[in-house]
Tab-separated table of C-alpha atoms and ligand atoms in Angstrom:
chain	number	residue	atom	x	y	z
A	16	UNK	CA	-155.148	29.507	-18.885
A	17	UNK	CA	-154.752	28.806	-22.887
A	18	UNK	CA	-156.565	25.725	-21.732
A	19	UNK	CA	-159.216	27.291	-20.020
A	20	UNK	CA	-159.876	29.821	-22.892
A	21	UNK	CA	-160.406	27.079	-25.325
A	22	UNK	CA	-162.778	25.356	-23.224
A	23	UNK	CA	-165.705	23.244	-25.051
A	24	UNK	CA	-163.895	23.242	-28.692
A	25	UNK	CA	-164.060	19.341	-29.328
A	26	UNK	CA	-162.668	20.376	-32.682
A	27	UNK	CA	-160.170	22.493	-31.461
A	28	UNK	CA	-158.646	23.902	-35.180
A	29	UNK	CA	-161.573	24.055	-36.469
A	30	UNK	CA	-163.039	26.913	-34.252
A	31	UNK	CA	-166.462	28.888	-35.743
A	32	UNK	CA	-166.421	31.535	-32.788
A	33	UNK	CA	-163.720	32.381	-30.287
A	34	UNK	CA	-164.567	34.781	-27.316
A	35	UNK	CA	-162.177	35.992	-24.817
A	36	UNK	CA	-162.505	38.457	-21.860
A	37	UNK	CA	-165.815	39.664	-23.199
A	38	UNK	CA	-166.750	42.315	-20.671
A	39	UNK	CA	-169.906	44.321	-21.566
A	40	UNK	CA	-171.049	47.617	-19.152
A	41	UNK	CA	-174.257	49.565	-19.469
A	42	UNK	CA	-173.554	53.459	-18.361
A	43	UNK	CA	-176.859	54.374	-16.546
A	44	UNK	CA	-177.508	57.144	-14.383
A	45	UNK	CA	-176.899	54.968	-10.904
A	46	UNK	CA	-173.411	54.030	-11.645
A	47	UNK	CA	-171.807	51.501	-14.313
A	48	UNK	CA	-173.783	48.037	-14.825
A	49	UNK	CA	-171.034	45.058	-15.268
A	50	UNK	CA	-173.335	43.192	-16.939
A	51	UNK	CA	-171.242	40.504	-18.633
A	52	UNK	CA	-167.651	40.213	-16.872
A	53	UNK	CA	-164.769	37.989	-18.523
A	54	UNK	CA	-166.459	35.546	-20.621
A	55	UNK	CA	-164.384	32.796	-22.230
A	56	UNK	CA	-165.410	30.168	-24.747
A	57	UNK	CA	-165.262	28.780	-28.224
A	58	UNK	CA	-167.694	27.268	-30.284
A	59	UNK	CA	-167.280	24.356	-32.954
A	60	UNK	CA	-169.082	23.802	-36.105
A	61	UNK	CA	-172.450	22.698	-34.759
A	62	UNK	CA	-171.653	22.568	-31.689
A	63	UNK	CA	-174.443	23.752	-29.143
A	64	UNK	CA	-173.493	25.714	-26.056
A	65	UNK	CA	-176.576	26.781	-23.995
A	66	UNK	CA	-176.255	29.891	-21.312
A	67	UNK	CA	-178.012	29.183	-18.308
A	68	UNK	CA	-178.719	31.648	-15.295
A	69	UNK	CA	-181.334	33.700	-13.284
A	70	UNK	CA	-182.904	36.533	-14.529
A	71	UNK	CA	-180.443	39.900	-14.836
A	72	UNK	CA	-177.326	37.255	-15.063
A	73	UNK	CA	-176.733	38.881	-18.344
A	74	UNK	CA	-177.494	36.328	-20.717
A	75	UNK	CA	-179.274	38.361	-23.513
A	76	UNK	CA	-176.610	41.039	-23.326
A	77	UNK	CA	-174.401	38.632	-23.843
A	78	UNK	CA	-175.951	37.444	-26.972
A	79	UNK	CA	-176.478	41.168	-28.244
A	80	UNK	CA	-172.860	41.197	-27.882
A	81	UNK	CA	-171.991	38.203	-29.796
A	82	UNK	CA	-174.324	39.749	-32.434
A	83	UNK	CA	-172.716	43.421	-32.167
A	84	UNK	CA	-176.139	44.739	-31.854
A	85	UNK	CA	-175.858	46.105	-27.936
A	86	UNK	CA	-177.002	49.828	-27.506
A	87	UNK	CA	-175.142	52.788	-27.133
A	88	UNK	CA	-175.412	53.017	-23.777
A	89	UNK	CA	-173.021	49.585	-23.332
A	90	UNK	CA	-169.153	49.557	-23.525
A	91	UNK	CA	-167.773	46.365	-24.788
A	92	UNK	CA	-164.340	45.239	-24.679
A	93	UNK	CA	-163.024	41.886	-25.524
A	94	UNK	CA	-159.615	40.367	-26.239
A	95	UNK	CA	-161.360	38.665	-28.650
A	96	UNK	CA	-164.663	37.846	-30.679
A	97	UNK	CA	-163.659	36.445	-33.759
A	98	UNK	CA	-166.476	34.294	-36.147
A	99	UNK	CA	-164.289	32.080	-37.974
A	100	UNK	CA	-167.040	31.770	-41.113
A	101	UNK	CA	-167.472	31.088	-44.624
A	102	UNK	CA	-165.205	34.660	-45.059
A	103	UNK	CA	-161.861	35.682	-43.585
A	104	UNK	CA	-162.166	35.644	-39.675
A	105	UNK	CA	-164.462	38.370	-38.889
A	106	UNK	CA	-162.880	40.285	-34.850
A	107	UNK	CA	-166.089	41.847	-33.748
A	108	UNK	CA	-163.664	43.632	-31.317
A	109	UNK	CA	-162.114	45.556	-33.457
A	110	UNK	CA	-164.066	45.576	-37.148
A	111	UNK	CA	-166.169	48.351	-36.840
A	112	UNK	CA	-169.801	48.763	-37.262
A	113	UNK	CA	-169.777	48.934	-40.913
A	114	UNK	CA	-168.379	45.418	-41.419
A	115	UNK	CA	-170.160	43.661	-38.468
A	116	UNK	CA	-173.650	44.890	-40.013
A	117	UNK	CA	-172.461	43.756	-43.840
A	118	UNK	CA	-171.862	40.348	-42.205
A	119	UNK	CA	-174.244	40.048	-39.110
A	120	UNK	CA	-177.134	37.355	-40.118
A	121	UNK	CA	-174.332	35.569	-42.614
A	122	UNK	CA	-172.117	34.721	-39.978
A	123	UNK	CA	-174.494	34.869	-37.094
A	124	UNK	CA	-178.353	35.197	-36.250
A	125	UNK	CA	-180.036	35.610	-33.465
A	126	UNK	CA	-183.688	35.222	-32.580
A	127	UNK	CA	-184.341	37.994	-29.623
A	128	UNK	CA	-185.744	37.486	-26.163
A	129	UNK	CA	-189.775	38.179	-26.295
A	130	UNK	CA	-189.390	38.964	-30.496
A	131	UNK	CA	-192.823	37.739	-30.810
A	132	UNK	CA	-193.514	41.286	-30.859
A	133	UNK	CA	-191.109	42.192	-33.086
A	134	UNK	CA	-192.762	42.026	-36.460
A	135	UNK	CA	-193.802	44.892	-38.629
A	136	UNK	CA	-197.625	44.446	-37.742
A	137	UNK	CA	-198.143	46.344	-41.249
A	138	UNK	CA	-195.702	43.932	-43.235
A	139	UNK	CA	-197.075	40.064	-44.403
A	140	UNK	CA	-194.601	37.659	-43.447
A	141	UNK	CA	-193.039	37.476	-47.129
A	142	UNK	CA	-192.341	41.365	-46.713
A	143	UNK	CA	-190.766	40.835	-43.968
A	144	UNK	CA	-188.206	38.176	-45.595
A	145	UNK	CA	-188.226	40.918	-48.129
A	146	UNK	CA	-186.755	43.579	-45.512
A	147	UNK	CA	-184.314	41.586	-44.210
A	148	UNK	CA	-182.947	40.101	-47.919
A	149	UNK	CA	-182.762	43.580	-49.467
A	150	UNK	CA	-181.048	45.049	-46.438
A	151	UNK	CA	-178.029	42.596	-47.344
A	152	UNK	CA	-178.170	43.532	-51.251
A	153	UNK	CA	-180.623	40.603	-52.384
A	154	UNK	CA	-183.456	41.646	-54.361
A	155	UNK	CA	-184.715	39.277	-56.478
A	156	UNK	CA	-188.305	38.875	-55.107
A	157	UNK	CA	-189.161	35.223	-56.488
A	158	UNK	CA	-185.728	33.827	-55.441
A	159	UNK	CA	-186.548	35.374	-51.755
A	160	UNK	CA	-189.829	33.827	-52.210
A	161	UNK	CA	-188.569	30.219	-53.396
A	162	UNK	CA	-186.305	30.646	-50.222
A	163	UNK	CA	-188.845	31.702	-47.874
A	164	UNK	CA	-191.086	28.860	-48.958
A	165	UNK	CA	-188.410	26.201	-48.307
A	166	UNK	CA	-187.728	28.165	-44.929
A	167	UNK	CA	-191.060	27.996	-43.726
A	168	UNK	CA	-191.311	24.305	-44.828
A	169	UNK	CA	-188.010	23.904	-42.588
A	170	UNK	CA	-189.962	25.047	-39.859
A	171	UNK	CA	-193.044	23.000	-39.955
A	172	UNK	CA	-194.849	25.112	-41.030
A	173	UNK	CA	-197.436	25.573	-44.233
A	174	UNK	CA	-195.339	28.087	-45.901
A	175	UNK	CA	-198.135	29.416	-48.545
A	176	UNK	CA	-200.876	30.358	-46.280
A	177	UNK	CA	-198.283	31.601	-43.942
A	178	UNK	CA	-196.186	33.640	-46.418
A	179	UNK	CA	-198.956	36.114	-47.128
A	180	UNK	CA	-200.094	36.632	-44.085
A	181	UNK	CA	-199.918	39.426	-41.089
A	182	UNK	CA	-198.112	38.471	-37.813
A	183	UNK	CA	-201.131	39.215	-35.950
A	184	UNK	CA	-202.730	36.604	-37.945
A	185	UNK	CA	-200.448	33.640	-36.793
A	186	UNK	CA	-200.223	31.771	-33.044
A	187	UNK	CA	-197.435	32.347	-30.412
A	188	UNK	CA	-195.794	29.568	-31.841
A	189	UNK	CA	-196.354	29.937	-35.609
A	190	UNK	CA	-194.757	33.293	-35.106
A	191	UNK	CA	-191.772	31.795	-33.457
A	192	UNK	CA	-191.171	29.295	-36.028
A	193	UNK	CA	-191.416	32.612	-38.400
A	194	UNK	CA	-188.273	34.547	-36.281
A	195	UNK	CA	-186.385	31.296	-36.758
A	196	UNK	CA	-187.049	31.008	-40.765
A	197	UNK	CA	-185.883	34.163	-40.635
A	198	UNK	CA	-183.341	33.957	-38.898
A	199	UNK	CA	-182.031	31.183	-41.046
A	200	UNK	CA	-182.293	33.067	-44.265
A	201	UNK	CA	-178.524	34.363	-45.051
A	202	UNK	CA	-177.813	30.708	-43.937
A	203	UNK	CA	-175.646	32.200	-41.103
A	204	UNK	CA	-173.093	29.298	-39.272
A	205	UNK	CA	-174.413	30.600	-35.803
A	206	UNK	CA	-177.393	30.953	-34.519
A	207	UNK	CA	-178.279	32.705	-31.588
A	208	UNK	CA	-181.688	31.467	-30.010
A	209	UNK	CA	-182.479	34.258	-26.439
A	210	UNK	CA	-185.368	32.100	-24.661
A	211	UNK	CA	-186.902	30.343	-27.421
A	212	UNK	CA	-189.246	28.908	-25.705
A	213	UNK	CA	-190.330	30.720	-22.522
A	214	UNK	CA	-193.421	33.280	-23.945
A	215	UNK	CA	-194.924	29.849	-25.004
A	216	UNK	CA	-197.624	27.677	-23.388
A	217	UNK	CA	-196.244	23.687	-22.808
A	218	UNK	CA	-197.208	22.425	-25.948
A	219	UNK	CA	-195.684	24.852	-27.918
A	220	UNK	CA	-192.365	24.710	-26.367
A	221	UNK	CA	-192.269	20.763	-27.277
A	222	UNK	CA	-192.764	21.707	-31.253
A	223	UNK	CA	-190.067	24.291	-30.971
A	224	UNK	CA	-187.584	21.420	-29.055
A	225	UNK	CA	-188.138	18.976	-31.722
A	226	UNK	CA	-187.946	21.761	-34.575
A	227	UNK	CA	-184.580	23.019	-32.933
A	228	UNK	CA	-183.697	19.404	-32.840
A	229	UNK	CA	-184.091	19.135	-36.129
A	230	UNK	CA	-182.147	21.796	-37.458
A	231	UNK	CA	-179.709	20.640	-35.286
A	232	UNK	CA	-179.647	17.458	-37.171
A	233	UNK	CA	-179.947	18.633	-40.770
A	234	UNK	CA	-178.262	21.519	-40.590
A	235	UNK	CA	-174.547	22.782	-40.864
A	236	UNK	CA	-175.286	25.367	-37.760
A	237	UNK	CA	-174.425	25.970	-34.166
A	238	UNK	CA	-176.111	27.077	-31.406
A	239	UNK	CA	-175.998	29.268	-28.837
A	240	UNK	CA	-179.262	28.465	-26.308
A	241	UNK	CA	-179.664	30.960	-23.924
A	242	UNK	CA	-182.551	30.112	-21.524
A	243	UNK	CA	-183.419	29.562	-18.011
A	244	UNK	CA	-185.679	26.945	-19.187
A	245	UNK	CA	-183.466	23.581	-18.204
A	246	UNK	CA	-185.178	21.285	-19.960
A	247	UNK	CA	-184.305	23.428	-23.088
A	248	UNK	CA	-180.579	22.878	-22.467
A	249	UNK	CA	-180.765	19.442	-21.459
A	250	UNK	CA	-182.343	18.285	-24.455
A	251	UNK	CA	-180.663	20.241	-27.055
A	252	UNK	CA	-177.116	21.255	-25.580
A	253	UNK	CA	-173.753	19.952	-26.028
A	254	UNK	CA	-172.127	21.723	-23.428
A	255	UNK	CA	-173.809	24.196	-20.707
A	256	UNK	CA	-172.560	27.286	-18.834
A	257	UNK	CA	-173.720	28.715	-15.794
A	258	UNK	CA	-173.773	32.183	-15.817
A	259	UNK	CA	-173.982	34.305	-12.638
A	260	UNK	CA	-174.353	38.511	-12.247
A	261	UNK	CA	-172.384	38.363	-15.728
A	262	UNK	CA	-169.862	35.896	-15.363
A	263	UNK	CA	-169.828	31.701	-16.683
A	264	UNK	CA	-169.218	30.532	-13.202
A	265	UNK	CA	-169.576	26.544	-14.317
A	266	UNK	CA	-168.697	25.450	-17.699
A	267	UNK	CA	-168.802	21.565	-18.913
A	268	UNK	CA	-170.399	19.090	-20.921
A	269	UNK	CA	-174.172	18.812	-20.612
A	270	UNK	CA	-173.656	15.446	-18.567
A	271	UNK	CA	-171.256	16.677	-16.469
A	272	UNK	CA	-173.201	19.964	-15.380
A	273	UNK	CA	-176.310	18.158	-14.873
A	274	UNK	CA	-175.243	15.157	-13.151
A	275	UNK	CA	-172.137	16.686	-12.095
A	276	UNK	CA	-172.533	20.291	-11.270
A	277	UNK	CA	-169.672	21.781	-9.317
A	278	UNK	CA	-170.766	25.046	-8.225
A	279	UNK	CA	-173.167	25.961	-5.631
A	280	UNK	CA	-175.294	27.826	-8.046
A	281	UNK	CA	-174.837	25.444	-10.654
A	282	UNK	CA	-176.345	22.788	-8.375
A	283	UNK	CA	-179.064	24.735	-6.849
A	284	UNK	CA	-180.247	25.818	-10.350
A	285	UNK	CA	-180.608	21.979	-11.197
A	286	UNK	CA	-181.570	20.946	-7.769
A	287	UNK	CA	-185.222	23.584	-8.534
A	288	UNK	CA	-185.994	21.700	-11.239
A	289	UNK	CA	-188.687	18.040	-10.359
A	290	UNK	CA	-187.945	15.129	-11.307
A	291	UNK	CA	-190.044	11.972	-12.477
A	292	UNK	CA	-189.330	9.981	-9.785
A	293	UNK	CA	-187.778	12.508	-7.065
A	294	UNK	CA	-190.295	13.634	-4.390
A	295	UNK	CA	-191.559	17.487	-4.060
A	296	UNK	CA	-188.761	17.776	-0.344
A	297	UNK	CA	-186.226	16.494	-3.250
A	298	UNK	CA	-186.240	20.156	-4.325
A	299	UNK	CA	-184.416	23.001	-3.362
A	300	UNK	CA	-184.206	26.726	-4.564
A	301	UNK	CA	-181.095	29.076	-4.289
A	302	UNK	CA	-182.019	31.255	-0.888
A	303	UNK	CA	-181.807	35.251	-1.723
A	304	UNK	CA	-181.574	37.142	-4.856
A	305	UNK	CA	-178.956	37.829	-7.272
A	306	UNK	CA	-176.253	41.127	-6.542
A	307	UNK	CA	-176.381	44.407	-7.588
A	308	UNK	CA	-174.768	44.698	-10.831
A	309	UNK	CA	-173.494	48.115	-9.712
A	310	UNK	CA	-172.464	47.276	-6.468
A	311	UNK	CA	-171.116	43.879	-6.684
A	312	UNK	CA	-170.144	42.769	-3.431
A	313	UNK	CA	-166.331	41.670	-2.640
A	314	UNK	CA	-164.892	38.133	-3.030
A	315	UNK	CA	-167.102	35.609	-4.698
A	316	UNK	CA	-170.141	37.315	-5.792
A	317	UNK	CA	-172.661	34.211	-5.006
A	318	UNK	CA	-170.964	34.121	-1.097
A	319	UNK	CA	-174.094	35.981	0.042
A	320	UNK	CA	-176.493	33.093	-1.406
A	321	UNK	CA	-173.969	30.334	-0.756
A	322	UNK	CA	-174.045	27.821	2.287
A	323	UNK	CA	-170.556	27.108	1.863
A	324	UNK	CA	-168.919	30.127	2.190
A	325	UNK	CA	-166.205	30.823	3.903
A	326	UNK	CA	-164.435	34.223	4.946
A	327	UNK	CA	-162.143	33.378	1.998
A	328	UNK	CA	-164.919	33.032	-0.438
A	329	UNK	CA	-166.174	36.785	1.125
A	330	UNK	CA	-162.517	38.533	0.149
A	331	UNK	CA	-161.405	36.534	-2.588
A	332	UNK	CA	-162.941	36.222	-6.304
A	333	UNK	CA	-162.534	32.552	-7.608
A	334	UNK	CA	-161.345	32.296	-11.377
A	335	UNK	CA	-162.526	29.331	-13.520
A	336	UNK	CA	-160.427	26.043	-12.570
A	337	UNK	CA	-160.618	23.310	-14.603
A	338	UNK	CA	-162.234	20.058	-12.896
A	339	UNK	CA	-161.958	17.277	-15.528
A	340	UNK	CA	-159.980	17.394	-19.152
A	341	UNK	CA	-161.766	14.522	-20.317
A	342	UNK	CA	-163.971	15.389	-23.580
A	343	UNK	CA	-164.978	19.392	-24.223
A	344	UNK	CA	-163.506	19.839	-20.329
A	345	UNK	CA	-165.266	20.921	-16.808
A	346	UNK	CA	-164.290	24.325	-14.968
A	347	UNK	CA	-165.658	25.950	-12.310
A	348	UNK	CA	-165.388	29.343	-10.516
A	349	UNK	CA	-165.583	28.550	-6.923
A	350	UNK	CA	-162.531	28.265	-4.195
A	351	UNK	CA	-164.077	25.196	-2.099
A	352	UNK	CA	-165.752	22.920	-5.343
A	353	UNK	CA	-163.340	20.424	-3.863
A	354	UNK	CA	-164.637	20.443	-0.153
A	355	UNK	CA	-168.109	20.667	-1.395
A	356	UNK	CA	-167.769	17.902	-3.490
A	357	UNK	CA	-166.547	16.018	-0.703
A	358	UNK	CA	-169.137	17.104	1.570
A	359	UNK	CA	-171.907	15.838	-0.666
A	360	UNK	CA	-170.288	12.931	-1.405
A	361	UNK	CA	-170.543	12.025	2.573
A	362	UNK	CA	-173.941	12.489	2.268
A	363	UNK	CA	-174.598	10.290	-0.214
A	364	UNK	CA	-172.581	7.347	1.437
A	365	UNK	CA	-174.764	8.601	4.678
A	366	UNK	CA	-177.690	7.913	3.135
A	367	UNK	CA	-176.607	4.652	1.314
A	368	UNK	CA	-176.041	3.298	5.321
B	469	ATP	P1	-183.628	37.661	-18.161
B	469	ATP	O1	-183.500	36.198	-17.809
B	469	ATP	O2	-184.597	38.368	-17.263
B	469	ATP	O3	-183.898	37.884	-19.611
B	469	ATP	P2	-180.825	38.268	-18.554
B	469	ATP	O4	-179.988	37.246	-17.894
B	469	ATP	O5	-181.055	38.159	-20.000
B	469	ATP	O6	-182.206	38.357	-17.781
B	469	ATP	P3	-179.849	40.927	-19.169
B	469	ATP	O7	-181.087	41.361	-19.881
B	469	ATP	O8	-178.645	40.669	-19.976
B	469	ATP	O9	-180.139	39.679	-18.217
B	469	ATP	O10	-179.515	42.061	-18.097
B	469	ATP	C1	-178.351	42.031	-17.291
B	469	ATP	C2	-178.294	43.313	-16.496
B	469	ATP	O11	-178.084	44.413	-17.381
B	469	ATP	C3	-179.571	43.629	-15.724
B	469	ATP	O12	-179.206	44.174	-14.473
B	469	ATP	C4	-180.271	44.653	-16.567
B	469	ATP	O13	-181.049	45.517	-15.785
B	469	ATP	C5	-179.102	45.382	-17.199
B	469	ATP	N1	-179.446	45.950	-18.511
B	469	ATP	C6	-179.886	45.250	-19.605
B	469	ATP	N2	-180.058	46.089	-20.643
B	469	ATP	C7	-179.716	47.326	-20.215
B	469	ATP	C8	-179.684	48.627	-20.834
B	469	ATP	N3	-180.012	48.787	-22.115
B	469	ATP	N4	-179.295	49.667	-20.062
B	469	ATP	C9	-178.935	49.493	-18.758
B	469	ATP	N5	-178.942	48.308	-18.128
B	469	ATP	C10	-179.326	47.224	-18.840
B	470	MG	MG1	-182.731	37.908	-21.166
């Protein structure tokens, strides 16, 4: 289990993040939603773990948790959530709001899901690196200005005509570019990037991927990539997690999951995806929709989608199992990964005849 809950650390002493049993439940008027349920997972110094999963899997509310910035609507308990940072280890289980929002953006960042619209449409862009600076005691306007400058130049873009001007004034992707700059201000060790890419037309997504490369390269800073955009995690990711109605239910490197994938989900999330040289019949798509996050069924909570399920899988509720130790490690949440791997494995030798 101590295993398990260190999974991905390649630098195992020299943790940045360390979550354990993060559950997080929204109280609505239906009934409780168990929107993120027992997440494990630790994070090295520029590392890059990306979250992958269907819509409602509860991949931004995990995020807003890592952040401490859920609503008051959610309850949040964790054994642990501890940033490991430039100051003493900071447990957002147990600091208090106070202390989370003195540190939030120096420790950790995030750039929200569909934050295009999240400017101050009456603020220019140096106002609002003004905003955020002040609200974490800076307030010398030319040294936020020299900062912003080399910020925007960070991010490609040119940082004088942008500086001064009005978010409505700048491009999907300008404005993007923007949220991370700004992100990146307080120089925080994590970043947290919710679907970075998905409000943006083809061409604009490419710029983002090769700046996000970028600061991948140049800067001291890991990642957490939460996207169901593959391509996002395949090019950028270390490791990748599979996350299904609020749990990781496949957790490995980023070769491993997407050559390798384990799980049922896992593989029918990469089997949707074309590739160059695979034929359209090549792809598949996971049959149903995802659960009820109020009604969860019993067992396994993917046995209604899954082919392979069994009556076991329908009563029983698979924990993460580790698959390979090699590297930053493999688990996977599902009772018959063996049997399936077999299975496919016949198929391929099938097909090799
Ligand atoms: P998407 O890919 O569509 O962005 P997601 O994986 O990010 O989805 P979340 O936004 O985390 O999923 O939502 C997970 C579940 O929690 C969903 O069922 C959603 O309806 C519910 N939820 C999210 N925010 C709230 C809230 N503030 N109050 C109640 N329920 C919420
Ligand atoms: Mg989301």
């Amino acid at each position: 289990m101590a295993q398990l809950a260190k999974m991905g650390n390649t630098t195992r002493n020299r943790s940045l993040l360390r979550v354990e049993h993060l559950n997080v439940h929204y109280r609505t008027r239906r009934g409780l939603v168990k929107a993120v349920r027992n997440v494990n997972f630790e994070l090295g110094p520029r590392e890059n773990l990306a979250v992958i999963g269907e819509s409602e899997s509860g991949k931004s509310t995990l995020g807003l948790a890592l952040v401490g910035l859920l609503p008051r609507s959610a309850e949040f308990t964790a054994n642990q959530l501890v940033y490991f940072g430039t100051h003493r280890p900071l447990d957002l289980s147990s600091c208090g709001e106070e202390n989370m929002r003195q540190w939030r953006w120096q420790e950790v960042a995030i750039v929200f899901q569909a934050a295009l619209s999240a400017f101050n449409p009456v603020l220019s862009i140096f106002d609002q690196f003004v905003d955020t600076a002040r609200a974490h005691g800076l307030r010398d306007r030319s040294e936020i200005r020299r900062r912003a400058l080399e910020l925007l130049e960070l991010v490609q873009l040119d940082p004088k005509r942008v500086l001064d001007a009005y978010s409505h004034e700048l491009s999907g992707g300008m404005r993007q570019r923007v949220l991370i700059a700004l992100a990146l201000l307080l120089e925080p060790k994590v970043l947290i990037l919710d679907e970075p890419t998905t409000a943006l037309d083809i061409l604009t997504q490419r710029i983002v991927i090769e700046l996000l490369r970028k600061l991948k390269e140049e800067l001291d800073l890991a990642m957490v990539l939460i996207s169901h955009d593959l391509s996002l995690a395949a090019e950028l990711a270390d490791r990748v997690a599979t996350m299904y109605a609020g749990q990781f239910v496949e957790h490995g490197s980023v070769h491993r999951v997407f050559y390798s994938a384990q799980h049922p989900y896992s593989r029918g999330l990469i089997g949707g995806v074309p590739r160059v040289q695979g034929s359209v019949q090549d792809l598949t798509s996971i049959p149903g929709s995802p659960p009820d996050l109020i009604d969860l069924p019993s067992g396994c909570k993917f046995h209604e989608r899954c082919q392979y399920a069994t009556q076991l899988c329908r009563r029983k509720e698979p924990v993460m199992e580790l698959v390979d130790t090699v590297g930053v490690g493999h688990a996977v949440a599902c009772l018959r990964w063996r049997k399936i791997n077999e299975a496919a494995s016949g198929d391929r030798a099938q097909e090799d005849n």
